[in-house]
XYZ file of C-alpha atoms in Angstrom:
596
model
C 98.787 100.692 73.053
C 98.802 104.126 75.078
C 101.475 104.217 77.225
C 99.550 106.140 80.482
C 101.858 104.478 83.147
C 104.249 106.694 85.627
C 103.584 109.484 83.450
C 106.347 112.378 83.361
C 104.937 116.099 83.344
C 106.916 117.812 80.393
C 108.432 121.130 81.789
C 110.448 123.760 80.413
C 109.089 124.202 77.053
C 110.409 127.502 74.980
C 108.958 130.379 74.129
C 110.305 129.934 70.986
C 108.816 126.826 70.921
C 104.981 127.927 71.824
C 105.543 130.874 69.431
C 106.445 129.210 66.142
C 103.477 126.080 67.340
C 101.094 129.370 67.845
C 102.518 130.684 64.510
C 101.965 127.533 62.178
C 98.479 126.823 63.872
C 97.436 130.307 62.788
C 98.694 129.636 59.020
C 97.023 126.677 58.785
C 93.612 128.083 60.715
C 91.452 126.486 57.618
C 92.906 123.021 57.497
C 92.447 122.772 61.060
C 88.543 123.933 60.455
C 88.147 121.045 57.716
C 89.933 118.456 59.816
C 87.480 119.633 62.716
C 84.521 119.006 60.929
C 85.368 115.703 59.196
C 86.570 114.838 63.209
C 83.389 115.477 64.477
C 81.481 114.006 62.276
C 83.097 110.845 62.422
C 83.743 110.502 66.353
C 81.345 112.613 67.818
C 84.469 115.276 69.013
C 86.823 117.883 67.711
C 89.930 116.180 69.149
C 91.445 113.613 70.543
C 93.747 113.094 73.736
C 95.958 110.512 74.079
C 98.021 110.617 77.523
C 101.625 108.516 77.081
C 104.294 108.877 79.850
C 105.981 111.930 78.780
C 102.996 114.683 77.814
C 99.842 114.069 75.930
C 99.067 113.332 71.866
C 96.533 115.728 70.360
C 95.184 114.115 67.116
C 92.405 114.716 64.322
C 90.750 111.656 63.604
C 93.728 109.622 64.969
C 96.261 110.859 62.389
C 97.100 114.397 62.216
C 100.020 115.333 63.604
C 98.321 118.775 63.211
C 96.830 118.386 65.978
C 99.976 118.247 68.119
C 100.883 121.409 67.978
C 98.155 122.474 70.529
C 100.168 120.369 72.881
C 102.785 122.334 72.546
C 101.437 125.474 72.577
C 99.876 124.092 76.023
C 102.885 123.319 77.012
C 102.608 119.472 77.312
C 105.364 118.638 74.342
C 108.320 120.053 72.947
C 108.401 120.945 69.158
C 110.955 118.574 67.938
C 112.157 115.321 69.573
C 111.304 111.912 70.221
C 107.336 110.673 69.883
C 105.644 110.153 72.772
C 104.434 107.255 71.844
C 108.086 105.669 72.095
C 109.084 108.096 74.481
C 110.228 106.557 78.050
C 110.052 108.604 81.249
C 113.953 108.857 80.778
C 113.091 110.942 77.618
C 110.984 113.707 79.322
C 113.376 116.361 78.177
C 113.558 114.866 74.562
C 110.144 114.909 73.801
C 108.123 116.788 71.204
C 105.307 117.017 68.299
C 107.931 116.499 65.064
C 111.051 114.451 64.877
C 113.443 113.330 62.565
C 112.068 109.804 62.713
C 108.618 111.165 61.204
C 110.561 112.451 57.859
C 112.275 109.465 57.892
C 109.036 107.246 57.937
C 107.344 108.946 55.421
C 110.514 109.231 53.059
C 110.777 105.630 53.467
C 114.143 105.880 54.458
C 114.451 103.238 57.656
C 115.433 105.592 60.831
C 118.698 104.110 62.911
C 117.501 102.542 65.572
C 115.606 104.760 68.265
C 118.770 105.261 70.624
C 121.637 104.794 68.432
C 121.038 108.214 66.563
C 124.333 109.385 64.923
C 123.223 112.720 64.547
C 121.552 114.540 67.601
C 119.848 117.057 65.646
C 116.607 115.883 67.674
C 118.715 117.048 70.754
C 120.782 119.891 70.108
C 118.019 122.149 68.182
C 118.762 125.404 66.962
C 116.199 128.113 66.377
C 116.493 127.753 62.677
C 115.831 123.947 62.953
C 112.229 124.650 64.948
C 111.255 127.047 62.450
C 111.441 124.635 59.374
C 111.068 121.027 60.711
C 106.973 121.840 60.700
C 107.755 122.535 56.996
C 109.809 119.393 56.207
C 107.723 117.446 57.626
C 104.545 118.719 55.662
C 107.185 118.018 52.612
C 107.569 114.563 53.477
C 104.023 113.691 53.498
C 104.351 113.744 49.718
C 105.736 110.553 49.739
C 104.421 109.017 52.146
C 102.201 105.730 51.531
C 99.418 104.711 54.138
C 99.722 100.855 53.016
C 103.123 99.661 52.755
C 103.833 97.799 49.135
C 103.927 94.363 48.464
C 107.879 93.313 48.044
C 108.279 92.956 43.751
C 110.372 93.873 41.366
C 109.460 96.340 38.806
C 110.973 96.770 35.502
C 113.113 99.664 34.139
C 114.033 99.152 30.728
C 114.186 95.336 31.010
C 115.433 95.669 34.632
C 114.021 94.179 37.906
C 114.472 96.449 40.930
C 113.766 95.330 44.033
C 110.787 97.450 45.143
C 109.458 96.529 48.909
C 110.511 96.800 52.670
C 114.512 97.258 53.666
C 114.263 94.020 56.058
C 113.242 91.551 52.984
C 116.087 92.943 51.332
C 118.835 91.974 53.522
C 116.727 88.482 54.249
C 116.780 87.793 50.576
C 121.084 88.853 50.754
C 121.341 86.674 53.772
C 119.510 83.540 51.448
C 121.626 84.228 48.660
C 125.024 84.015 51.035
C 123.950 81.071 53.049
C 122.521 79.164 49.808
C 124.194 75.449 48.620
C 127.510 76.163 47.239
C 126.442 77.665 43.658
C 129.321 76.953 40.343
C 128.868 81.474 40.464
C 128.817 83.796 43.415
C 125.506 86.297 43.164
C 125.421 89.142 42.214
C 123.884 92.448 44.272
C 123.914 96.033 42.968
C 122.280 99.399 43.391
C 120.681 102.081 40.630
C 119.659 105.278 41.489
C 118.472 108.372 38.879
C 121.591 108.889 37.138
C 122.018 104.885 36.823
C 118.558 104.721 34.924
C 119.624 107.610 32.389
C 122.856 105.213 31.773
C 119.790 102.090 31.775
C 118.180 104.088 29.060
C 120.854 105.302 27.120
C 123.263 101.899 27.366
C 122.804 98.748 25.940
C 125.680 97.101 27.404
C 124.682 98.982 30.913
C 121.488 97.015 30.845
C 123.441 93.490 29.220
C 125.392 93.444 32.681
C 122.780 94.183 35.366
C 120.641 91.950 33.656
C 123.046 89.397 35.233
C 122.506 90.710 38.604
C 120.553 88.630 40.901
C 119.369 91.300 43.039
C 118.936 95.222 42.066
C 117.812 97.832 44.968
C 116.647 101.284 44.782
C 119.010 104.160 45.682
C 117.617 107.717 45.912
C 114.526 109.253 46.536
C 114.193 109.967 42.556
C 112.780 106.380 42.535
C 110.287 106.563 44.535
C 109.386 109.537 42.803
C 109.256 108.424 39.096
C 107.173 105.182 41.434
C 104.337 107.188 42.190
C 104.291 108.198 38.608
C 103.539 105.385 37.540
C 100.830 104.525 39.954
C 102.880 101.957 41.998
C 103.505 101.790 45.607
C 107.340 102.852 46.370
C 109.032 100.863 48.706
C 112.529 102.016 50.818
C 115.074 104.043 50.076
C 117.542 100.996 50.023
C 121.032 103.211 49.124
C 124.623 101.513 49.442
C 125.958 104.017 51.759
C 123.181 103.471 54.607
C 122.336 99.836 53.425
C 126.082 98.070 53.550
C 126.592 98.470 57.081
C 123.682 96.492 57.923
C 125.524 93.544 55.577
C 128.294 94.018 57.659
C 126.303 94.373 60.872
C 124.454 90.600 59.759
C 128.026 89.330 58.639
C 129.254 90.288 61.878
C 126.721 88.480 64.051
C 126.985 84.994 61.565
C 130.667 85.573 61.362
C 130.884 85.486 57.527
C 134.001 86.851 56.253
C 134.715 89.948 53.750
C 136.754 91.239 51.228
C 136.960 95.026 50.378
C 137.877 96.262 47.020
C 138.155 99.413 45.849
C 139.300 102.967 46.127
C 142.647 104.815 46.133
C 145.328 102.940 47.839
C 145.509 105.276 50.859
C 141.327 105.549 50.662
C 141.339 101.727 50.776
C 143.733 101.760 54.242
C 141.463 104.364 55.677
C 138.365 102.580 54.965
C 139.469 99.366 56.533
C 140.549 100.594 59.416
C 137.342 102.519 59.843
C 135.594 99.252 59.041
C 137.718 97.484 61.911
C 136.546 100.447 64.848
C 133.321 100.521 64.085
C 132.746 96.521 63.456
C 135.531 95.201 65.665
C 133.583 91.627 65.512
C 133.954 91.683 61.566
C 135.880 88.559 59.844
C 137.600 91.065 57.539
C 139.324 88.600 54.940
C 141.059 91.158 53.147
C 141.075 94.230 51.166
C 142.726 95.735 47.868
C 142.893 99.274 46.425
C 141.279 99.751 43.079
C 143.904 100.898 40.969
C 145.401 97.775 39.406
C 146.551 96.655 36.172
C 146.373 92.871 36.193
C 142.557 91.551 37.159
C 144.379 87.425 37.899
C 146.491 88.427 40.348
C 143.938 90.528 42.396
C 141.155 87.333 42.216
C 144.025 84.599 43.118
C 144.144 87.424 46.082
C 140.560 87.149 46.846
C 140.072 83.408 46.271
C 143.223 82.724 48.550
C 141.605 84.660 51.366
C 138.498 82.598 51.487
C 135.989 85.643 52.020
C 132.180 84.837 50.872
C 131.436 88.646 50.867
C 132.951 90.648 48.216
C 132.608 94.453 48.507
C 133.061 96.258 44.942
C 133.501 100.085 45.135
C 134.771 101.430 41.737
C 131.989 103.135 40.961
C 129.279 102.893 38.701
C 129.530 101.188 35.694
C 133.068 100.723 36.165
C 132.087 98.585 38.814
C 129.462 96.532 37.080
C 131.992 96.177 34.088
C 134.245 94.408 36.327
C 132.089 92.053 38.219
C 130.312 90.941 34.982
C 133.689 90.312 33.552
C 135.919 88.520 36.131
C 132.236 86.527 38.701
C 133.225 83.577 37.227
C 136.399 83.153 38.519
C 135.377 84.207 41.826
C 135.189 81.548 44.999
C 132.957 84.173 46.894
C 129.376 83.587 47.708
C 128.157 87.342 47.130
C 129.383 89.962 45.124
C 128.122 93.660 46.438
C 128.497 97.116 44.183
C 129.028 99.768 46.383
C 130.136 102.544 44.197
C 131.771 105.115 46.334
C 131.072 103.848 49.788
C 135.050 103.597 50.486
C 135.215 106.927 50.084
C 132.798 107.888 52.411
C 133.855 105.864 55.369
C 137.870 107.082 54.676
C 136.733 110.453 55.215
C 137.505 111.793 51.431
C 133.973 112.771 50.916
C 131.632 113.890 53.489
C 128.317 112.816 54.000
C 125.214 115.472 53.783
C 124.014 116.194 57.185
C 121.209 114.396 58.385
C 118.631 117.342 58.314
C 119.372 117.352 54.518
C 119.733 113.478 53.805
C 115.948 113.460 55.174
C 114.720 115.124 52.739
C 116.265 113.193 49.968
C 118.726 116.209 48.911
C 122.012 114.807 49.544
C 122.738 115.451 45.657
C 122.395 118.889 46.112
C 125.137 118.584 48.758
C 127.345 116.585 46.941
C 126.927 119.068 43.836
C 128.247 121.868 46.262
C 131.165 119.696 46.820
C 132.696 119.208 43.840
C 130.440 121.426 41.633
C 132.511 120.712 38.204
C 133.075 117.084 38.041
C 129.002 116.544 39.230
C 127.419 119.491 37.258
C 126.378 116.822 34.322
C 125.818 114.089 36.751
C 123.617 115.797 39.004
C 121.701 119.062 36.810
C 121.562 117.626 33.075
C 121.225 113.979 34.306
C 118.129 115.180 37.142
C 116.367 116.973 34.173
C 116.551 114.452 31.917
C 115.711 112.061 34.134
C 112.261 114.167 35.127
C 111.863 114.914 31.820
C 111.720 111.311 30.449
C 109.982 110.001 33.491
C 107.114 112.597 32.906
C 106.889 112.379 29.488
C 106.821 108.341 29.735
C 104.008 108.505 32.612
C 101.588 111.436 31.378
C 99.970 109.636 28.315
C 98.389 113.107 27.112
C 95.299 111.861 26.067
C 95.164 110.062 29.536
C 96.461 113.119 31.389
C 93.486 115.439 29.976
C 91.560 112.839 30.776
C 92.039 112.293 34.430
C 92.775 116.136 35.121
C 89.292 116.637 33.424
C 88.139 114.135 35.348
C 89.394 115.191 39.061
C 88.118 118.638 38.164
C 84.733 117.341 37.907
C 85.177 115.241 41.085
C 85.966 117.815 43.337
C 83.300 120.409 42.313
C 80.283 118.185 42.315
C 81.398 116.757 45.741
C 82.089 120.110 46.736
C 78.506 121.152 45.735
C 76.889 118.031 46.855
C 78.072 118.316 50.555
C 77.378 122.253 50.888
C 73.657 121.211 49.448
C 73.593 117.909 51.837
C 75.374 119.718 55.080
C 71.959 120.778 56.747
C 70.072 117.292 55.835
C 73.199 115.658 57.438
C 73.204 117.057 60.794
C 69.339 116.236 60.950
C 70.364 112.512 59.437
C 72.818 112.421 62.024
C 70.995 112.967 65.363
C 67.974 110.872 63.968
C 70.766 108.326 63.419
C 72.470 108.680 66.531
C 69.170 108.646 68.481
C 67.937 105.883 66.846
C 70.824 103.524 66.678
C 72.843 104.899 69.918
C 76.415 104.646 68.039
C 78.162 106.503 65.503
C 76.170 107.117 62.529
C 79.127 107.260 60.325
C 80.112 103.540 59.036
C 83.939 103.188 58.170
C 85.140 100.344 56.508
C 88.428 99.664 54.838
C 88.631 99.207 51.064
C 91.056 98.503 48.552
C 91.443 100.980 45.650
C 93.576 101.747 42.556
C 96.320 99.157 42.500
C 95.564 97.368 45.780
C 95.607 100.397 48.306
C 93.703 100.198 51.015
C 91.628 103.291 52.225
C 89.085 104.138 54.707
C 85.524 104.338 52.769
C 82.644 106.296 54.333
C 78.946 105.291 54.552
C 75.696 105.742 56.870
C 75.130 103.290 59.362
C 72.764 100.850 58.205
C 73.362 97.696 59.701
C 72.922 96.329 62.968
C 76.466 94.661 63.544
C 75.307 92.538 67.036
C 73.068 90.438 64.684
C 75.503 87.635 63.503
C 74.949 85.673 60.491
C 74.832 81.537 60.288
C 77.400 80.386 57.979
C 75.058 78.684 55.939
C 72.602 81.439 55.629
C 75.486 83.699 54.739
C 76.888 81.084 51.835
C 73.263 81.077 50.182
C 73.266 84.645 49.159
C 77.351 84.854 47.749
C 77.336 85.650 44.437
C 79.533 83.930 42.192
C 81.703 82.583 44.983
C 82.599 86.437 45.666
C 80.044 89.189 46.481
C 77.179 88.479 49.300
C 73.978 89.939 48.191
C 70.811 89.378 50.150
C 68.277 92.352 49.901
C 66.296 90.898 53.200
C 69.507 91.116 54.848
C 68.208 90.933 58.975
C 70.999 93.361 60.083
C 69.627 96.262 57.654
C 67.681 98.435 59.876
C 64.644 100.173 59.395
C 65.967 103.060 59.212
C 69.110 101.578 56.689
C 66.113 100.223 54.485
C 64.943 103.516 53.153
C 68.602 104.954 53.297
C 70.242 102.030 50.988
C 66.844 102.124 48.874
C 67.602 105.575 47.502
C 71.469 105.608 48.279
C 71.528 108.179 50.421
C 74.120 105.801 52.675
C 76.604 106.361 50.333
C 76.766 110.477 50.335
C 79.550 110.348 53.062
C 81.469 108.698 50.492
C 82.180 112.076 48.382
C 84.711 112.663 51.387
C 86.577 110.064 49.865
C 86.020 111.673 46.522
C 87.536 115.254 48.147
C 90.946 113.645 49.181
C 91.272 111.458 45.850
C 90.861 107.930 47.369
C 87.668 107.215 45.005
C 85.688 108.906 42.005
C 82.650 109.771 41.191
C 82.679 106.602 38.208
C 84.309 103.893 38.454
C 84.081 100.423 39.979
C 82.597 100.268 43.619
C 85.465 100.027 46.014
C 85.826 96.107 46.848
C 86.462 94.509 50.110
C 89.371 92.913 51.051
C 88.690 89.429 51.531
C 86.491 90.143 48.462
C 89.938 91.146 46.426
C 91.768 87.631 47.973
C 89.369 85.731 45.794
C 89.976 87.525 42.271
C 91.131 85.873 39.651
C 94.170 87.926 37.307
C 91.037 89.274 34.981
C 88.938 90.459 38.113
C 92.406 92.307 39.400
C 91.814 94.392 36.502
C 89.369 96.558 37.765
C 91.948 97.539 40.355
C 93.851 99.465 37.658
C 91.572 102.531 37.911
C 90.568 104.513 41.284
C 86.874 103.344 42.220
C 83.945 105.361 41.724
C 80.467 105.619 43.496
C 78.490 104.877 40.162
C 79.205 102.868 37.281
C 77.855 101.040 34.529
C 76.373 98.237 36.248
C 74.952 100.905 38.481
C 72.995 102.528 36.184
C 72.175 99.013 34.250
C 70.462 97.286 37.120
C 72.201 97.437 40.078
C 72.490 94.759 42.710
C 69.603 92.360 40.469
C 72.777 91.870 37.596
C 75.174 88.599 38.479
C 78.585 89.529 40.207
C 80.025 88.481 36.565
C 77.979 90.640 34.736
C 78.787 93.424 37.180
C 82.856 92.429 36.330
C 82.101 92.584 32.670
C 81.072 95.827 32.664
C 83.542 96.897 35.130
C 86.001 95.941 32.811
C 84.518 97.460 29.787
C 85.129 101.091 31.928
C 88.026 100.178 32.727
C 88.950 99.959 28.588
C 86.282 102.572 27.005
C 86.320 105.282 29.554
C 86.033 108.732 28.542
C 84.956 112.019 29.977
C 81.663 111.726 27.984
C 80.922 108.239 29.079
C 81.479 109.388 33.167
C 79.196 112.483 32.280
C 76.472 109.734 30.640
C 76.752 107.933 33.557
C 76.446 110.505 35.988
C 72.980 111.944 34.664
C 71.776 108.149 34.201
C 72.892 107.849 38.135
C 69.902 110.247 39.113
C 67.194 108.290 37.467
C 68.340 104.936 38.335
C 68.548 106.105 41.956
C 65.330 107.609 42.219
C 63.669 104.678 40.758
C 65.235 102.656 43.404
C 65.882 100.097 41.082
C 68.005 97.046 42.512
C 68.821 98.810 45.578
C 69.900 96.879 48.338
């Protein structure tokens, strides 16, 4: 909701500030021009203003944050600080286009909360900072996901990892401590990219975390090697940034802990770190990790009663030990830290935020101690690309899809430079004719479930509700309505859906990779709640504008029959079957055969 009450007038914005906003505006003069164009031929304007109580939002189509940097140029935001959309009046001075909370968002790494920042790199800014935070937060974008994935677990060499939101994760910890009294305490442990090489390499690695009842993702290299194979990352769950939120949640319920790990003066320093910053915490006990006889340390742990056992001897030391000695141990939870102790005792030094944000803090930590991480962090990152790669670019189905997008991109590019003067005649006839926006958006679901915005002519007269009944006579196979004397078509949306010409907006989509030209037509999303496991097949693949039961009768073939051959793509396809179809697209349209 915009925030338009007591509004504060943003003063005292930089040089410096309008400089480097004039700077990157100029740099990026052609983006702006395409974003202006797709803008106004969606809403009817070049821009949008959105007034909150400290300064105004500038925004193309609602989500560039592009856009913002006309504000500050105009003086109504800052370059870097807090959104204005959370902004309060308070805040005025604080207030600006980028912010470390955006790279956080779109690294998937959950932001502290809003006014409990550690770090006040959003406040104290240096010159430096202003120039590159545009930059880093272009960067970030990479990994950012529009739709947020469903919480799973996905498999790495016979290993579940937690892959989903950081909240469900510590819901899921709070489940397993609060459970009935089990005969074994549960297990909870972290892999990041150097883990997985150990995954791929070890046998007995993978025997004990197979044991584990919950494993999260640590690093941004997951998420990475995610995307590569097509899935939806999740957050960046790591042990450093993730424990204190156990200890936060066994703070407020009052469970009690046990620490155990680290050098015997580490181990000191830690706890009483642990006891200033959490002075509510039940802390049980704690134990260095240098020992020589594993009885005498779990009589120590038992004896203290703790149901949270913290295990920091790093990785797969660590594991070793749990898998080993769990049985013996009265605790509910067992936790693998690795080297969190060391951390909060001060013997190794976090990254600074700025560089934690961009998932870098390996780099940092190689600077540290360059010769004991050199193999850990150089050898172990390039063979973990290097396997990840070569394990999600099939060759045959790389050429294929790179062939593919190549032919996606220039025949939408040369479709919408030959349809660009027909369309801003189509559009004012539209827009005279039906008095709204003659662009139709309606949200989709795509290659593995992800939703997107899909782009069509406006057809349909949306105030003209259908009866229930009317509407259940023309469903197709419990799934798909189809009724060709649809009442809401329009006159003018007869002759556009009869020859397709509704769905030319929809090489847009094409352009930024959210559909192909073949493949199977983008479903809706209460069409998708009704698949069955075979139907979700189709959702492997991006969808396409034509397909096979496109060009082999259209809308007169049963929703099966359209599923069949769905599938079949989904299986056969080639680049000379997408070229087939495309050619066979032109007749079939022309004919107007089974439009609807």
């Amino acid at each position: 909701m915009n925030r338009v009450i007591n509004r504060v007038t943003i003063t005292d914005v930089s040089i410096l500030d309008r400089l480097i906003a004039l700077l990157y505006s100029v740099v990026s003069f052609p983006v702006w021009v395409c974003y202006a164009i797709q803008n106004y031929s969606l809403c009817g304007r070049v821009l949008s203003r959105y007034e909150y109580c400290c300064g105004f939002d500038y925004r193309f189509c609602e989500t560039s944050r592009l856009a913002r940097l006309l504000a500050v140029v105009k003086g109504d935001l800052h370059l870097i600080g807090y959104s204005p959309k959370i902004a309060y009046s308070s805040d005025n001075q604080y207030v600006g286009a980028f912010s470390a909370r955006d790279i956080h968002e779109n690294l998937g790494i959950k932001p502290i909360e809003y006014h409990h920042l550690n770090d006040d790199v959003e406040l104290k800014i240096y010159w430096w900072k202003k120039c590159i935070y545009p930059l880093l937060y272009a960067y970030s974008l990479l990994f950012k996901v529009v739709d947020k994935p469903i919480n799973q677990r996905i498999k790495w060499f016979g290993i579940e990892v937690f892959n989903g939101h950081q909240n469900v994760a510590l819901k899921i910890i709070q489940q397993l401590i609060i459970a009935i009294p089990k005969k074994h305490p549960s297990l909870i442990g972290y892999v990041n990219a150097d883990c997985l090489n150990k995954l791929k390499d070890s046998h007995h690695y993978r025997e004990n975390l197979s044991k584990f009842n919950l494993v999260l993702p640590d690093g941004v290299g997951l998420k990475w090697a995610l995307k590569l194979k097509g899935i939806l990352p999740g957050d960046n769950i790591n042990g450093t940034d993730f424990s204190p939120k156990i200890l936060e949640l066994a703070a407020q319920k009052n469970w009690s802990v046990f620490f155990l790990g680290g050098e015997r003066e580490i181990s000191k320093k830690a706890l009483t770190r642990f006891k200033n910053i959490y002075p509510k915490l039940n802390i049980a006990g704690s134990h260095h990790g240098f020992f020589d006889n594993d009885q005498l340390v779990i009589d120590y742990i038992n004896k203290s009663k703790a149901q949270i056992l913290f295990v920091g001897f790093g990785t797969p030391i660590q594991e070793q030990w749990v898998v080993d000695n769990y049985k013996y141990l009265s605790v509910n939870i067992v936790i693998c830290v690795g080297g969190m102790f060391d951390f909060y005792a001060g013997k190794v030094r976090r990254a600074p935020l700025l560089i934690r944000q961009v998932g870098f803090e390996w780099l940092y930590r190689l600077y540290q101690e360059p010769k004991r991480l050199w193999n850990r962090y150089v050898v172990g990152n390039a063979n973990f690309i290097f396997w990840n790669v070569s394990h999600a670019l099939d060759i045959r189905m790389f050429c294929l899809n790179f062939l593919s997008r190549t032919i996606d991109v220039v025949i939408s590019l040369i479709a919408l430079m030959i349809w660009a003067p027909f369309h801003t005649i189509l559009y004012c006839l539209l827009f005279i004719t039906e008095r709204k926006n003659p662009i139709f958006k309606q949200v989709r679901v795509g290659k593995n479930g992800q939703r997107f915005t899909m782009y069509k002519y406006t057809t349909m007269d949306n105030n003209i509700i259908l009866d229930e009944e009317e509407f259940k006579r023309y469903v197709s196979d419990g799934i798909r309505y189809k009724n060709k004397s649809d009442p809401r078509i329009t006159k003018f949306g007869f002759w556009l859906r009869k020859f397709s010409v509704d769905e030319i907006p929809q090489f847009l989509n094409v352009l930024k990779g959210e559909m192909k030209l073949v493949g199977p037509r983008p479903a809706l999303e209460k069409e998708v709640e009704k698949y069955t496991q075979v139907h979700k097949l189709r959702l492997l693949i991006k969808p396409g504008m034509t397909g096979l039961w496109q060009i082999s009768g259209r809308s007169e073939l049963s929703c099966n029959k359209q599923f069949e051959l769905d599938l079949h793509y989904v299986v056969t396809r080639n680049i000379m079957l997408d070229l087939l179809i495309l050619i066979k697209t032109v007749p079939a349209v022309l004919s107007a055969r089974g439009a609807m």
